[in-house]
Tab-separated table of C-alpha atoms in Angstrom:
chain	number	residue	atom	x	y	z
A	1	PRO	CA	-1.639	15.073	-9.862
A	2	SER	CA	-3.389	16.561	-12.873
A	3	SER	CA	-3.754	20.281	-13.417
A	4	SER	CA	-7.374	19.939	-12.307
A	5	THR	CA	-6.334	18.642	-8.886
A	6	LYS	CA	-8.981	19.052	-6.227
A	7	ASN	CA	-6.452	19.753	-3.485
A	8	ALA	CA	-5.264	23.337	-3.368
A	9	THR	CA	-1.586	23.885	-4.231
A	10	THR	CA	-1.041	25.836	-1.024
A	11	GLY	CA	-2.121	25.263	2.543
A	12	PRO	CA	-2.397	21.848	4.157
A	13	LEU	CA	-2.052	18.723	2.032
A	14	LYS	CA	-5.140	16.668	2.832
A	15	ILE	CA	-4.935	12.877	2.888
A	16	GLY	CA	-7.997	10.749	3.457
A	17	VAL	CA	-7.913	7.953	6.008
A	18	MET	CA	-10.627	5.300	5.817
A	19	LEU	CA	-10.474	2.761	8.650
A	20	ALA	CA	-12.692	0.526	10.732
A	21	LEU	CA	-13.006	2.579	13.919
A	22	THR	CA	-16.166	0.741	14.982
A	23	GLY	CA	-17.462	-2.711	14.141
A	24	ASP	CA	-15.725	-6.094	14.097
A	25	SER	CA	-12.308	-4.759	13.049
A	26	ALA	CA	-12.237	-1.623	15.212
A	27	ASN	CA	-9.285	-2.865	17.252
A	28	TYR	CA	-7.104	-2.907	14.121
A	29	GLY	CA	-8.489	0.341	12.770
A	30	LYS	CA	-7.945	2.319	15.959
A	31	ARG	CA	-4.337	1.166	16.254
A	32	SER	CA	-3.749	1.991	12.597
A	33	LEU	CA	-5.201	5.462	13.066
A	34	ASN	CA	-2.896	6.042	16.045
A	35	GLY	CA	0.045	5.127	13.812
A	36	ALA	CA	-1.121	7.445	11.036
A	37	ILE	CA	-1.549	10.341	13.483
A	38	TRP	CA	1.904	9.726	14.958
A	39	ALA	CA	3.527	9.580	11.490
A	40	THR	CA	1.732	12.764	10.413
A	41	GLU	CA	2.888	14.618	13.517
A	42	LYS	CA	6.495	13.546	12.906
A	43	LEU	CA	6.275	14.511	9.230
A	44	ASN	CA	4.817	17.921	10.058
A	45	GLN	CA	7.523	18.539	12.675
A	46	ARG	CA	10.040	18.177	9.823
A	47	GLY	CA	8.215	20.678	7.648
A	48	GLY	CA	5.596	18.500	5.997
A	49	ILE	CA	5.793	17.671	2.287
A	50	GLN	CA	7.504	20.333	0.190
A	51	GLY	CA	6.752	22.848	2.916
A	52	ARG	CA	3.083	21.940	3.232
A	53	LYS	CA	1.680	20.486	6.433
A	54	VAL	CA	-0.198	17.206	6.122
A	55	GLU	CA	-3.756	17.049	7.428
A	56	LEU	CA	-5.638	13.783	7.863
A	57	VAL	CA	-9.339	13.659	7.041
A	58	VAL	CA	-10.632	10.558	8.823
A	59	GLU	CA	-13.736	8.497	8.090
A	60	ASP	CA	-14.999	5.405	9.931
A	61	ASP	CA	-16.013	2.624	7.527
A	62	ARG	CA	-17.500	0.638	10.438
A	63	SER	CA	-15.881	-2.627	9.229
A	64	SER	CA	-18.575	-2.731	6.543
A	65	PRO	CA	-18.130	-2.741	2.738
A	66	LYS	CA	-21.313	-0.653	2.345
A	67	ASP	CA	-20.088	1.948	4.839
A	68	ALA	CA	-16.628	1.872	3.236
A	69	VAL	CA	-18.180	2.957	-0.061
A	70	SER	CA	-19.975	5.819	1.729
A	71	ALA	CA	-16.771	6.854	3.528
A	72	PHE	CA	-14.747	6.767	0.316
A	73	ASN	CA	-17.361	8.774	-1.584
A	74	LYS	CA	-17.506	11.354	1.197
A	75	LEU	CA	-13.714	11.727	1.246
A	76	THR	CA	-13.374	12.036	-2.508
A	77	THR	CA	-16.550	13.888	-3.482
A	78	ILE	CA	-17.273	16.178	-0.544
A	79	ASP	CA	-13.767	16.635	0.917
A	80	GLY	CA	-12.016	16.632	-2.484
A	81	ILE	CA	-9.393	14.100	-1.395
A	82	GLU	CA	-7.189	12.531	-4.099
A	83	VAL	CA	-5.187	10.154	-1.881
A	84	VAL	CA	-6.883	7.736	0.522
A	85	VAL	CA	-5.104	5.472	2.998
A	86	GLY	CA	-7.144	2.450	4.006
A	87	ASP	CA	-8.559	0.152	4.717
A	88	ILE	CA	-6.468	-2.541	6.382
A	89	ILE	CA	-9.349	-5.004	5.922
A	90	SER	CA	-9.685	-6.832	2.585
A	91	GLY	CA	-13.487	-6.760	2.333
A	92	THR	CA	-13.856	-3.023	2.817
A	93	THR	CA	-10.869	-2.309	0.582
A	94	MET	CA	-12.228	-4.492	-2.229
A	95	ALA	CA	-15.540	-2.638	-2.053
A	96	VAL	CA	-13.901	0.693	-2.924
A	97	VAL	CA	-11.303	-0.483	-5.478
A	98	PRO	CA	-13.656	0.027	-8.462
A	99	LEU	CA	-14.363	3.571	-7.248
A	100	ALA	CA	-10.677	4.377	-6.820
A	101	GLN	CA	-9.929	3.078	-10.304
A	102	SER	CA	-12.801	4.889	-12.012
A	103	LYS	CA	-12.219	8.180	-10.166
A	104	HIS	CA	-8.401	7.964	-10.501
A	105	ILE	CA	-7.992	8.281	-6.737
A	106	LEU	CA	-4.820	6.819	-5.246
A	107	LEU	CA	-5.818	4.146	-2.725
A	108	PHE	CA	-3.114	2.773	-0.450
A	109	ALA	CA	-4.336	-0.234	1.544
A	110	PRO	CA	-1.878	-1.047	4.350
A	111	GLY	CA	-2.953	-4.475	5.490
A	112	ALA	CA	-5.485	-5.682	2.931
A	113	SER	CA	-4.245	-9.113	1.904
A	114	ASN	CA	-6.828	-10.776	-0.354
A	115	PRO	CA	-5.112	-12.165	-3.496
A	116	ASN	CA	-7.671	-10.421	-5.729
A	117	LEU	CA	-6.100	-7.070	-4.815
A	118	ARG	CA	-2.948	-7.907	-6.765
A	119	GLY	CA	-2.036	-6.785	-10.270
A	120	THR	CA	-3.907	-6.852	-13.523
A	121	THR	CA	-5.395	-10.313	-12.967
A	122	SER	CA	-7.670	-8.935	-10.271
A	123	ILE	CA	-10.252	-6.260	-9.710
A	124	ALA	CA	-7.391	-3.795	-10.167
A	125	SER	CA	-6.977	-2.642	-13.782
A	126	SER	CA	-3.786	-2.089	-15.769
A	127	ASP	CA	-4.224	1.651	-15.130
A	128	ASN	CA	-3.756	0.957	-11.448
A	129	TYR	CA	-4.477	3.385	-8.627
A	130	VAL	CA	-4.519	0.744	-5.877
A	131	PHE	CA	-1.442	-0.243	-3.855
A	132	ARG	CA	-0.666	-2.156	-0.682
A	133	ASN	CA	2.412	-2.988	1.402
A	134	TRP	CA	1.186	-6.263	2.862
A	135	THR	CA	1.808	-9.818	1.751
A	136	SER	CA	-0.933	-11.549	-0.169
A	137	ASP	CA	-2.913	-14.335	1.453
A	138	ASP	CA	-1.577	-16.741	-1.158
A	139	PHE	CA	1.936	-16.206	0.211
A	140	ASP	CA	0.752	-16.694	3.797
A	141	GLY	CA	-1.310	-19.746	2.818
A	142	LYS	CA	1.696	-21.332	1.125
A	143	ALA	CA	3.859	-20.731	4.205
A	144	MET	CA	1.215	-22.235	6.508
A	145	ALA	CA	0.709	-25.258	4.245
A	146	GLY	CA	4.462	-25.871	4.142
A	147	TYR	CA	4.718	-25.679	7.920
A	148	ILE	CA	1.774	-28.069	8.483
A	149	LEU	CA	3.084	-30.580	5.936
A	150	LYS	CA	6.566	-30.404	7.466
A	151	LYS	CA	4.998	-31.426	10.794
A	152	GLY	CA	3.697	-34.573	9.091
A	153	VAL	CA	0.026	-33.608	9.037
A	154	LYS	CA	-1.750	-35.036	5.979
A	155	ASP	CA	-5.425	-34.560	6.938
A	156	LEU	CA	-6.732	-31.130	7.879
A	157	GLY	CA	-10.096	-29.685	8.899
A	158	GLN	CA	-10.918	-26.003	8.442
A	159	ILE	CA	-13.248	-23.602	10.203
A	160	VAL	CA	-13.436	-20.542	7.971
A	161	GLN	CA	-15.059	-17.214	8.813
A	162	LYS	CA	-17.110	-15.727	5.971
A	163	THR	CA	-14.837	-12.739	5.382
A	164	ASP	CA	-12.737	-11.893	2.333
A	165	TYR	CA	-9.588	-12.238	4.421
A	166	THR	CA	-10.237	-15.682	5.876
A	167	ILE	CA	-11.771	-17.108	2.689
A	168	GLY	CA	-8.754	-15.956	0.670
A	169	LEU	CA	-6.354	-17.359	3.233
A	170	ALA	CA	-8.178	-20.709	3.474
A	171	SER	CA	-8.237	-21.011	-0.308
A	172	ALA	CA	-4.492	-20.382	-0.578
A	173	LEU	CA	-3.738	-22.815	2.258
A	174	THR	CA	-5.942	-25.476	0.651
A	175	THR	CA	-4.269	-25.148	-2.758
A	176	ASP	CA	-0.742	-25.572	-1.424
A	177	PHE	CA	-1.707	-28.185	1.158
A	178	GLN	CA	-3.262	-30.348	-1.546
A	179	LYS	CA	-0.253	-29.832	-3.843
A	180	GLY	CA	1.819	-31.331	-1.034
A	181	SER	CA	-0.451	-34.422	-0.929
A	182	GLY	CA	-2.494	-33.141	1.996
A	183	LYS	CA	-6.253	-33.634	2.176
A	184	ILE	CA	-8.910	-31.255	3.502
A	185	THR	CA	-11.264	-33.639	5.269
A	186	VAL	CA	-13.862	-31.085	6.344
A	187	ARG	CA	-14.470	-27.370	5.839
A	188	GLN	CA	-17.050	-25.450	7.892
A	189	HIS	CA	-17.903	-21.833	7.042
A	190	ILE	CA	-19.129	-19.611	9.848
A	191	GLU	CA	-20.399	-16.058	10.194
A	192	THR	CA	-18.370	-13.695	12.377
A	193	SER	CA	-21.375	-13.479	14.706
A	194	ASP	CA	-21.796	-17.252	15.136
A	195	LYS	CA	-21.551	-18.513	18.708
A	196	ASP	CA	-21.910	-22.225	17.972
A	197	ILE	CA	-21.593	-24.332	14.817
């Protein structure tokens, strides 16, 4: 951290947590928060980080890119947080990447998998403050395409939700499926709220 760090050098070390605790992805967000709380408790039982206890400052991004931006701004501007964990969802994570980069806030996204979150060829710049520990959709798409082709399937239809995760995954699957001489015969995009197509 720079000498102008917003976090105090004594007292609790505050880490922001931005997760979908309500909305379409709440199931994932709530389980992730439970894991973060458990890890923080274990870390603090061992003395914290360099003798400082870790304190989580949690914001609900409501599974929404717009609300993710509000949550991130609240954590970084009002709470003075310099390290944010979240989100596990690609769409909400991608919405805050430009803010993390411009504000020099470390953003660790455990679960966001869209290929555009990787490296300097994406929305992340060469002065990168964004990290993740999850495989990219292009890796998963390649594995799925290989499995389907190995089963002898040459024609494939897709039903794709209109989310950054599923669009990225479908795109990666399509690329590798077609490289293996497969053909996408139909692709239908749906909204997460659709009941019938």
